[in-house]
Amino acid sequence: MSDNIRIYSELKEIYKEVQLLNSINYTLEWDERTHLPENASVYRAEQLAYLSGLAHKKQTDPKIGDILSELEAAGYGEDNLDPMDVNIRQWRRDYNLKTKLPILFVEEHTRVTILAQSYWKNAREQSDFELFKPWLEKIIGLKKQEADYYGYQGEPYDALLDQYEPGAKTDQIAEILTGLKETLIPLLEAVKNSSNQPDSSILTNDFPPVKQEKFAVEVAAKIGFDFANGRLDETIHPFCTTLGPKDVRITTRYMPNFLNSALFGVIHEAGHGIYEQNVRKNHWGTPMGEVDSLGLHESQSRLWENLVGRNKSFWEYWYSIAQTHFDALKDVSRDDFYFAINEVKPSFIRVEADEMTYNLHILLRFELEREIMNDNLRADDVPDAWNAKFNDFFGVRPPDDVQGCLQDIHWSAGLIGYFPTYSLGNIISAQLFAQANRVLGDLNEMFENGNYQSLREWLAANVHSHGRRYTSGELVEKVTGEPLTSEFLTSYLKQKFGELYQLSL
Ligand code: ZN
C-alpha cells in the first residue's frame, strides 16, 4: 500500500467515528422531536451537547489538517471523477469551516442564539418587535464577524450563503431571483383578478388523521420512499433525518380538518428521503455519500411535492383512491379538487404560502438580509422595510409584526443566508423536471398510470449518485446542458396557473 493510500484510510477511519457520533446525535434528536416526554428535555440537551462536543473535537483534530495537506501536496483533491479526490476536497472544506472560527466566537454565537430564540418567542407572543431588536442587533454583529472569519471575495453575504449553498455567489443568486420576481408579481396580480377561483373549502373538512396517515404512506411508498429502510412518524415541525445507511426517518403533522398539510408534507419529506436513501447507499461516512447543498436537497422534495404531487395527471391515478379513504371527497369532482390543491393567494405567512407566492416570501427575506449585511439596513428599520416590501410584492401590508418580520425562527437562530436555498430548490426542481421530460418521454402518461420508476431512476443516476461531487450550479449545468436559470420555473408556473385561472398571458 502506498503512503498516500495508507494515510487516506486513516482519514476515512477518523471520519467513520465522526459519522458514528453524529448519527447517534441525530437519533437522539429524532427521538426528542417525536417521542420525548415533556420533563426529559434538560437531560437530553446534556446528552446532545456532550456528543456534539466529542464530534467537534474529532473534526477539528489537527491531524486531519496534516493528512489533508500531505495528500494535497501529492496532487489529490482536484479530480472530479475519482471518489477519493472528491472526498479529500470536501473534507478540506469541512475542516476549514470547522476550524476557521475561534472557539470563543463559536461559544458566543451559541450563547446569543439560544437567548435570542427565547426573546424572539416572547416578542412574537407579545407582538412587540422592540423586545427582539437588541438581539437581532447582536446577531447581525456576529454574522458580520463570522463573514470576516470565513473570508469572501464579493460581499459579506457570500460567506454566509456559501455554508448552505456551496459555491453560490450573492450577485448571481440575486440575478436569478430578480428574474423570478419580474414574472411572479404580474402573474400574481392576474391570478388575483381572475373571475375563475377555486373552492378551497373542500379541503377543510373532516379528514380523520388515521386515514390521512394510511393514504400518505400509500403515496410515499408508491413514489419510491423505501419503508424497509425508513419510517414515518408524527411531530410538530416536520423534517427528514438520516440515522444510518439504511435508516431514513420522515415526519409529519396531521390536521384533522385540513388535508393538504400532511399529504403534501409527506410527499415533500419523502422527496428528501428518497434522495437520502439513494445517496447514502454507498460511500456511507464520506462526502461522496452526503449532500451539502440545501438547494439541491430542496429541489428533490419540491419536485415530488409540486411538479409530481400537484400535477393533474398524478391525480388521475390517485383521486379515486383518495375518495375511498375520505368520505369528505365523495361528492367533490377531480377537477375541483385539483384546482383547490393549487390555489394561489397572497398570505402573510411564508409556511402557509402556495407554490407560486412562496418564492416572493423568500425574495423579500433575501433582499433584506443582503441589505443588512451590506450595512444598508439597521435592525431598527427592519419592520418598516419588511412591510414596505411586502406591499410592493403582494399589494397588502401585514397588520402586525407577528405576521411580518417576527414570523420566522431563522434570524434568531443565527440563520442568515439560508432562505435563498428554498427558492433555489424550486428553480432547480423545474429545470431538472423539464430535462427529465425531454429525456424520458411523456412523464404525464407515466403518472396517469401511477408509474414513477423512470423518473426516480433518472434522478438517482443523474443527481443522487454524485453525493458532493458537484456544486448545485455545476450539477444542473451538467444534467440539463444549461446554467441555472429561473426560466423553467417561470414558464412552468405561467403555464400551469394560466390554465387553471384562465389567464390570457
Ligand atoms: Zn424541505
Coordinates of C-alpha atoms and ligand atoms in Angstrom, one line a residue:
M1 CA 0.0 0.0 0.0
S2 CA 1.4 3.4 -0.9
D3 CA 1.8 6.0 1.8
N4 CA -0.9 8.2 0.4
I5 CA -3.4 5.4 0.3
R6 CA -2.5 4.5 3.9
I7 CA -3.0 8.0 5.3
Y8 CA -6.2 8.3 3.3
S9 CA -7.5 5.2 5.0
E10 CA -6.5 6.8 8.3
L11 CA -8.6 9.8 7.4
K12 CA -11.5 7.6 6.5
E13 CA -11.3 5.9 9.9
I14 CA -11.4 9.3 11.7
Y15 CA -14.5 10.3 9.7
K16 CA -16.1 7.0 10.3
E17 CA -16.0 7.8 14.0
V18 CA -17.4 11.3 13.4
Q19 CA -20.2 9.7 11.4
L20 CA -21.0 7.3 14.2
L21 CA -21.1 10.1 16.8
N22 CA -23.2 12.3 14.5
S23 CA -25.7 9.6 13.7
I24 CA -26.1 8.8 17.4
N25 CA -26.7 12.5 17.9
Y26 CA -29.3 12.6 15.1
T27 CA -31.0 9.5 16.6
L28 CA -31.4 11.3 20.0
E29 CA -32.6 14.4 18.2
W30 CA -35.2 12.5 16.2
D31 CA -36.4 10.9 19.5
E32 CA -36.5 14.4 21.1
R33 CA -38.7 15.7 18.3
T34 CA -41.1 12.7 18.1
H35 CA -41.3 10.9 21.4
L36 CA -39.6 12.7 24.3
P37 CA -41.6 13.1 27.5
E38 CA -42.0 16.7 28.5
N39 CA -39.7 16.6 31.5
A40 CA -36.9 14.8 29.8
S41 CA -35.6 17.7 27.7
V42 CA -33.0 19.0 30.1
Y43 CA -31.1 15.7 30.3
R44 CA -31.5 15.2 26.6
A45 CA -29.9 18.6 26.0
E46 CA -26.9 17.5 28.1
Q47 CA -26.6 14.2 26.1
L48 CA -26.7 16.1 22.8
A49 CA -24.2 18.7 23.9
Y50 CA -21.8 16.0 25.1
L51 CA -21.9 14.1 21.9
S52 CA -21.6 17.3 19.8
G53 CA -18.6 18.3 21.8
L54 CA -16.9 14.9 21.1
A55 CA -17.7 15.1 17.4
H56 CA -16.4 18.7 17.2
K57 CA -13.2 17.7 18.8
K58 CA -12.7 14.8 16.3
Q59 CA -13.5 17.0 13.3
T60 CA -11.0 19.7 14.3
D61 CA -8.2 17.4 15.2
P62 CA -5.0 19.0 13.6
K63 CA -4.1 15.5 12.4
I64 CA -6.9 15.9 9.8
G65 CA -5.3 19.1 8.5
D66 CA -1.9 17.4 8.4
I67 CA -3.1 14.4 6.4
L68 CA -5.1 16.6 4.0
S69 CA -2.1 18.8 3.4
E70 CA 0.1 15.8 2.6
L71 CA -2.5 14.4 0.2
E72 CA -3.0 17.8 -1.5
A73 CA 0.8 18.2 -1.9
A74 CA 0.7 14.8 -3.7
G75 CA -1.8 16.2 -6.1
Y76 CA -5.0 14.7 -4.7
G77 CA -8.3 16.6 -4.3
E78 CA -8.6 18.2 -7.7
D79 CA -10.1 15.5 -9.9
N80 CA -13.8 15.3 -10.1
L81 CA -14.3 11.7 -11.1
D82 CA -12.4 9.7 -8.5
P83 CA -14.4 9.5 -5.3
M84 CA -11.1 9.7 -3.3
D85 CA -10.4 13.1 -4.8
V86 CA -13.9 14.3 -4.2
N87 CA -13.7 13.2 -0.5
I88 CA -10.4 14.9 0.0
R89 CA -11.6 18.1 -1.5
Q90 CA -14.8 18.1 0.6
W91 CA -13.1 17.1 3.8
R92 CA -10.8 20.1 3.3
R93 CA -13.9 22.3 3.0
D94 CA -15.4 20.8 6.2
Y95 CA -12.2 21.1 8.1
N96 CA -11.8 24.7 7.1
L97 CA -15.4 25.6 8.0
K98 CA -14.9 23.9 11.4
T99 CA -11.5 25.4 12.2
K100 CA -11.7 29.0 10.9
L101 CA -13.9 30.2 13.7
P102 CA -12.2 30.8 17.0
I103 CA -13.7 28.7 19.8
L104 CA -14.6 31.9 21.8
F105 CA -16.6 33.1 18.9
V106 CA -18.4 29.8 18.5
E107 CA -19.3 29.8 22.2
E108 CA -20.6 33.4 22.0
H109 CA -22.6 32.5 18.9
T110 CA -24.2 29.6 20.6
R111 CA -25.0 31.6 23.8
V112 CA -26.5 34.5 21.9
T113 CA -28.6 32.5 19.5
I114 CA -30.1 30.4 22.4
L115 CA -31.1 33.5 24.3
A116 CA -32.2 35.3 21.1
Q117 CA -34.6 32.5 20.3
S118 CA -36.3 32.8 23.7
Y119 CA -36.6 36.6 23.3
W120 CA -37.9 36.1 19.8
K121 CA -40.5 33.7 21.1
N122 CA -41.5 36.2 23.7
A123 CA -41.6 39.1 21.2
R124 CA -43.8 37.1 19.0
E125 CA -46.2 36.2 21.8
Q126 CA -46.5 39.9 22.7
S127 CA -46.3 41.1 19.1
D128 CA -43.6 43.5 20.2
F129 CA -40.5 43.8 17.9
E130 CA -38.7 46.1 20.4
L131 CA -38.2 43.0 22.7
F132 CA -36.3 41.2 19.9
K133 CA -34.5 44.2 18.4
P134 CA -31.4 44.2 20.7
W135 CA -30.9 40.5 20.0
L136 CA -31.3 40.9 16.3
E137 CA -28.6 43.6 16.5
K138 CA -26.3 41.3 18.4
I139 CA -26.9 38.5 15.8
I140 CA -26.2 40.9 12.9
G141 CA -22.9 41.9 14.6
L142 CA -21.9 38.2 15.0
K143 CA -22.8 37.4 11.4
K144 CA -20.6 40.2 10.1
Q145 CA -17.8 38.9 12.3
E146 CA -18.4 35.4 11.0
A147 CA -18.2 36.5 7.4
D148 CA -14.9 38.2 8.1
Y149 CA -13.5 35.0 9.7
Y150 CA -14.6 32.9 6.7
G151 CA -13.5 35.5 4.2
Y152 CA -15.2 36.4 0.9
Q153 CA -14.4 38.0 -2.4
G154 CA -17.6 39.8 -3.3
E155 CA -19.7 40.8 -0.4
P156 CA -20.1 39.6 3.2
Y157 CA -23.3 37.7 2.4
D158 CA -21.3 35.4 0.1
A159 CA -19.6 33.9 3.2
L160 CA -22.9 33.1 4.8
L161 CA -24.6 31.8 1.7
D162 CA -21.7 29.5 1.0
Q163 CA -22.3 27.5 4.2
Y164 CA -25.8 26.4 2.9
E165 CA -25.2 26.6 -0.8
P166 CA -21.6 25.7 -1.5
G167 CA -20.1 27.7 -4.4
A168 CA -23.1 30.1 -4.8
K169 CA -22.5 33.8 -5.1
T170 CA -24.8 36.5 -3.9
D171 CA -24.9 38.6 -7.1
Q172 CA -25.6 35.5 -9.2
I173 CA -28.4 34.4 -6.9
A174 CA -29.8 38.0 -6.9
E175 CA -29.9 37.9 -10.7
I176 CA -31.8 34.6 -10.9
L177 CA -34.2 35.6 -8.2
T178 CA -34.9 39.0 -9.7
G179 CA -35.8 37.3 -13.0
L180 CA -38.3 35.3 -11.0
K181 CA -39.7 38.3 -9.3
E182 CA -40.4 40.1 -12.6
T183 CA -42.6 37.3 -13.7
L184 CA -44.3 36.5 -10.4
I185 CA -45.6 39.9 -9.4
P186 CA -47.7 40.5 -12.6
L187 CA -48.7 36.8 -12.6
L188 CA -50.0 37.1 -9.0
E189 CA -51.9 40.2 -10.0
A190 CA -53.5 38.4 -12.9
V191 CA -54.4 35.4 -10.7
K192 CA -56.0 37.8 -8.0
N193 CA -58.1 39.5 -10.7
S194 CA -59.3 36.3 -12.4
S195 CA -63.0 35.6 -12.0
N196 CA -62.2 31.9 -12.0
Q197 CA -61.3 31.0 -8.4
P198 CA -61.2 27.6 -6.7
D199 CA -63.4 26.5 -3.8
S200 CA -60.7 25.6 -1.2
S201 CA -63.3 24.9 1.5
I202 CA -63.5 21.3 0.2
L203 CA -60.0 20.7 1.7
T204 CA -61.1 21.9 5.2
N205 CA -63.5 19.2 6.0
D206 CA -63.4 16.0 8.1
F207 CA -60.2 14.2 7.3
P208 CA -59.5 11.6 10.1
P209 CA -55.8 11.6 10.9
V210 CA -55.7 7.7 10.8
K211 CA -56.9 7.7 7.3
Q212 CA -54.6 10.6 6.3
E213 CA -51.7 8.5 7.5
K214 CA -52.8 5.4 5.6
F215 CA -53.2 7.4 2.4
A216 CA -49.9 9.3 2.8
V217 CA -48.0 6.1 3.4
E218 CA -49.5 4.5 0.3
V219 CA -48.5 7.5 -1.8
A220 CA -45.0 7.8 -0.3
A221 CA -44.3 4.1 -0.9
K222 CA -45.6 4.2 -4.4
I223 CA -43.4 7.2 -5.4
G224 CA -40.4 5.3 -4.0
F225 CA -39.7 6.0 -0.4
D226 CA -38.5 2.7 0.9
F227 CA -40.2 1.8 4.2
A228 CA -37.9 -1.2 4.8
N229 CA -35.1 1.4 5.1
G230 CA -37.1 4.2 6.7
R231 CA -40.2 5.2 8.6
L232 CA -42.8 7.9 9.1
D233 CA -43.7 9.4 12.5
E234 CA -45.6 12.4 13.9
T235 CA -44.0 15.6 15.0
I236 CA -44.8 19.3 15.4
H237 CA -42.4 20.8 12.8
P238 CA -41.9 18.2 10.1
F239 CA -38.4 17.2 9.0
C240 CA -36.3 14.4 7.4
T241 CA -33.2 12.9 9.0
T242 CA -30.8 10.1 8.4
L243 CA -29.8 7.9 11.3
G244 CA -27.9 5.2 9.4
P245 CA -27.1 3.9 5.9
K246 CA -30.4 2.1 5.9
D247 CA -32.4 4.3 8.2
V248 CA -34.1 7.4 6.9
R249 CA -36.8 9.0 9.0
I250 CA -39.5 11.3 7.8
T251 CA -42.1 13.0 9.9
T252 CA -45.4 14.9 9.5
R253 CA -48.2 16.6 11.4
Y254 CA -51.9 15.7 10.9
M255 CA -54.6 18.3 11.0
P256 CA -58.0 16.6 11.4
N257 CA -59.8 19.3 9.4
F258 CA -57.2 20.0 6.6
L259 CA -56.0 17.5 4.1
N260 CA -53.1 19.4 2.4
S261 CA -50.8 19.8 5.4
A262 CA -49.9 16.2 6.0
L263 CA -50.5 14.9 2.5
F264 CA -48.2 17.3 0.6
G265 CA -45.9 17.4 3.7
V266 CA -45.3 13.7 3.5
I267 CA -44.7 13.8 -0.3
H268 CA -42.2 16.7 0.4
E269 CA -40.4 14.8 3.1
A270 CA -40.5 11.6 1.1
G271 CA -38.7 13.5 -1.7
H272 CA -35.9 14.4 0.8
G273 CA -36.0 10.8 2.0
I274 CA -35.6 9.2 -1.4
Y275 CA -32.6 11.4 -2.0
E276 CA -31.1 10.3 1.3
Q277 CA -31.9 6.7 0.7
N278 CA -30.1 6.8 -2.7
V279 CA -27.1 8.9 -1.7
R280 CA -26.3 7.1 1.5
K281 CA -26.4 3.6 -0.1
N282 CA -22.8 3.7 -1.0
H283 CA -20.0 5.7 0.4
W284 CA -21.5 6.0 3.9
G285 CA -19.4 8.3 6.1
T286 CA -17.7 10.1 3.3
P287 CA -18.7 13.2 1.3
M288 CA -19.5 11.0 -1.8
G289 CA -22.4 9.7 0.3
E290 CA -23.6 13.1 1.5
V291 CA -25.4 16.2 0.3
D292 CA -24.4 19.6 1.4
S293 CA -26.3 21.9 -0.9
L294 CA -29.6 22.7 0.7
G295 CA -30.9 24.0 -2.7
L296 CA -30.3 20.6 -4.3
H297 CA -31.9 18.8 -1.3
E298 CA -34.9 21.1 -1.5
S299 CA -35.1 20.5 -5.3
Q300 CA -35.9 16.9 -4.7
S301 CA -38.6 17.5 -2.1
R302 CA -40.2 20.2 -4.2
L303 CA -40.0 18.1 -7.4
W304 CA -42.1 15.3 -5.8
E305 CA -44.4 17.6 -3.8
N306 CA -45.2 20.2 -6.6
L307 CA -44.2 19.0 -10.0
V308 CA -45.4 15.5 -9.4
G309 CA -47.8 15.7 -6.4
R310 CA -49.7 18.8 -7.6
N311 CA -49.8 17.7 -11.2
K312 CA -53.1 17.0 -12.9
S313 CA -52.0 13.6 -14.2
F314 CA -50.9 12.5 -10.8
W315 CA -54.5 12.9 -9.6
E316 CA -55.9 11.0 -12.5
Y317 CA -54.4 7.9 -10.8
W318 CA -54.8 8.9 -7.2
Y319 CA -58.1 10.7 -6.9
S320 CA -60.5 7.7 -6.9
I321 CA -58.2 6.1 -4.3
A322 CA -58.4 9.2 -2.2
Q323 CA -62.2 9.1 -2.4
T324 CA -62.2 5.6 -1.0
H325 CA -60.2 6.9 2.0
F326 CA -62.1 10.1 2.7
D327 CA -65.9 10.5 2.8
A328 CA -65.5 14.2 2.5
L329 CA -64.3 13.9 -1.1
K330 CA -67.1 11.6 -2.2
D331 CA -69.1 14.4 -3.9
V332 CA -66.2 16.5 -5.0
S333 CA -65.1 16.3 -8.6
R334 CA -61.5 15.6 -9.5
D335 CA -61.2 18.9 -11.3
D336 CA -62.5 20.9 -8.4
F337 CA -60.1 19.0 -6.1
Y338 CA -57.1 19.7 -8.5
F339 CA -57.9 23.4 -8.6
A340 CA -58.3 23.6 -4.8
I341 CA -54.9 22.0 -4.1
N342 CA -53.4 24.5 -6.5
E343 CA -55.0 27.7 -5.1
V344 CA -52.8 30.8 -5.3
K345 CA -53.5 33.5 -2.8
P346 CA -51.4 36.2 -1.1
S347 CA -50.7 35.2 2.5
F348 CA -48.7 36.9 5.2
I349 CA -47.2 33.7 6.5
R350 CA -44.4 32.1 4.5
V351 CA -45.0 28.5 5.6
E352 CA -48.7 28.7 4.6
A353 CA -47.8 30.1 1.1
D354 CA -48.7 28.3 -2.1
E355 CA -46.3 27.0 -4.8
M356 CA -46.2 30.4 -6.6
T357 CA -46.2 33.1 -3.9
Y358 CA -43.7 31.1 -1.7
N359 CA -40.9 32.5 -3.9
L360 CA -41.9 36.1 -3.2
H361 CA -41.7 35.4 0.5
I362 CA -38.1 34.2 0.0
L363 CA -37.1 37.1 -2.2
L364 CA -38.3 39.6 0.4
R365 CA -36.1 37.9 3.1
F366 CA -33.1 37.6 0.7
E367 CA -33.2 41.3 -0.3
L368 CA -33.5 42.4 3.4
E369 CA -30.7 40.1 4.5
R370 CA -28.4 41.4 1.8
E371 CA -29.1 45.0 2.7
I372 CA -28.4 44.2 6.4
M373 CA -25.1 42.5 5.6
N374 CA -24.1 45.4 3.4
D375 CA -24.9 48.0 6.2
N376 CA -27.8 49.5 4.3
L377 CA -30.4 48.4 6.7
R378 CA -30.3 48.6 10.6
A379 CA -32.3 46.3 12.9
D380 CA -34.3 49.3 13.9
D381 CA -35.7 49.7 10.4
V382 CA -36.4 46.1 9.7
P383 CA -40.2 46.1 10.4
D384 CA -40.8 49.1 8.1
A385 CA -38.6 47.8 5.4
W386 CA -40.4 44.4 5.6
N387 CA -43.9 45.9 5.4
A388 CA -43.0 48.2 2.5
K389 CA -41.5 45.4 0.5
F390 CA -44.4 43.1 1.3
N391 CA -46.7 45.8 0.0
D392 CA -44.7 46.1 -3.2
F393 CA -44.8 42.3 -3.8
F394 CA -48.2 41.3 -2.7
G395 CA -50.2 44.5 -2.7
V396 CA -51.1 44.4 1.0
R397 CA -49.4 45.3 4.3
P398 CA -49.0 42.9 7.2
P399 CA -51.3 44.1 10.0
D400 CA -48.6 43.4 12.7
D401 CA -45.0 42.1 13.1
V402 CA -46.2 38.7 14.1
Q403 CA -47.5 38.3 10.6
G404 CA -44.4 40.2 9.3
C405 CA -40.8 40.2 10.4
L406 CA -41.3 38.2 13.6
Q407 CA -42.8 35.1 11.9
D408 CA -39.6 33.0 11.2
I409 CA -37.3 31.5 13.8
H410 CA -34.3 31.7 11.4
W411 CA -32.7 35.0 12.3
S412 CA -33.0 34.4 16.0
A413 CA -31.2 31.1 15.4
G414 CA -28.4 32.9 13.5
L415 CA -29.5 31.5 10.2
I416 CA -28.8 34.4 7.8
G417 CA -28.1 33.3 4.2
Y418 CA -30.3 30.2 4.5
F419 CA -33.6 31.5 2.9
P420 CA -32.5 31.7 -0.7
T421 CA -31.9 27.9 -0.8
Y422 CA -35.7 27.4 -0.6
S423 CA -36.3 29.2 -3.8
L424 CA -33.2 27.7 -5.4
G425 CA -34.8 24.3 -4.7
N426 CA -37.9 25.4 -6.7
I427 CA -35.8 26.7 -9.5
I428 CA -33.6 23.6 -9.7
S429 CA -36.6 21.3 -9.5
A430 CA -38.3 22.9 -12.5
Q431 CA -35.1 22.8 -14.6
L432 CA -34.4 19.1 -13.7
F433 CA -38.0 18.2 -14.3
A434 CA -38.0 19.8 -17.8
Q435 CA -34.9 17.8 -18.7
A436 CA -36.4 14.6 -17.4
N437 CA -39.4 15.2 -19.6
R438 CA -37.2 15.7 -22.6
V439 CA -35.1 12.5 -21.9
L440 CA -37.7 10.1 -20.6
G441 CA -40.7 10.9 -22.8
D442 CA -44.1 11.8 -21.6
L443 CA -44.0 11.9 -17.8
N444 CA -47.7 12.7 -17.6
E445 CA -48.6 9.5 -19.2
M446 CA -46.5 7.6 -16.6
F447 CA -48.1 9.5 -13.7
E448 CA -51.6 8.7 -15.1
N449 CA -50.6 5.0 -14.6
G450 CA -49.0 5.5 -11.2
N451 CA -45.6 4.9 -12.6
Y452 CA -42.7 6.8 -11.1
Q453 CA -39.9 4.4 -11.7
S454 CA -38.3 6.0 -14.7
L455 CA -38.2 9.4 -13.1
R456 CA -36.9 8.1 -9.8
E457 CA -34.1 6.1 -11.5
W458 CA -33.2 9.0 -13.7
L459 CA -32.9 11.2 -10.6
A460 CA -30.9 8.6 -8.8
A461 CA -28.4 8.2 -11.7
N462 CA -28.1 11.9 -12.6
V463 CA -28.4 13.7 -9.2
H464 CA -28.3 11.3 -6.2
S465 CA -25.4 9.2 -7.2
H466 CA -23.0 12.2 -7.2
G467 CA -23.0 13.0 -3.5
R468 CA -21.0 16.1 -3.0
R469 CA -19.1 15.8 -6.3
Y470 CA -20.6 18.9 -7.8
T471 CA -22.0 22.2 -6.6
S472 CA -25.7 22.7 -7.4
G473 CA -24.8 25.0 -10.2
E474 CA -22.3 22.6 -11.8
L475 CA -24.7 19.7 -11.4
V476 CA -27.6 21.5 -13.0
E477 CA -25.5 22.5 -15.9
K478 CA -24.1 19.0 -16.3
V479 CA -27.5 17.4 -16.3
T480 CA -29.5 19.9 -18.3
G481 CA -26.8 21.4 -20.5
E482 CA -27.7 24.9 -19.4
P483 CA -26.6 27.1 -16.5
L484 CA -29.0 27.5 -13.6
T485 CA -31.9 29.8 -14.7
S486 CA -35.4 30.7 -13.4
E487 CA -36.8 30.4 -16.9
F488 CA -38.0 26.8 -16.4
L489 CA -39.8 27.6 -13.2
T490 CA -41.4 30.8 -14.6
S491 CA -42.7 29.1 -17.7
Y492 CA -44.0 26.1 -15.7
L493 CA -45.8 28.5 -13.3
K494 CA -47.2 30.6 -16.1
Q495 CA -48.5 27.6 -18.0
K496 CA -50.0 25.8 -15.0
F497 CA -51.7 28.8 -13.3
G498 CA -52.5 30.4 -16.6
E499 CA -54.6 27.4 -17.5
L500 CA -56.1 27.0 -14.0
Y501 CA -57.1 30.6 -13.6
Q502 CA -57.9 31.0 -17.3
L503 CA -55.5 33.9 -17.8
S504 CA -54.7 35.4 -21.2
L505 CA -50.9 35.7 -20.8
Ligands
ZN1 ZN -37.7 20.6 2.5

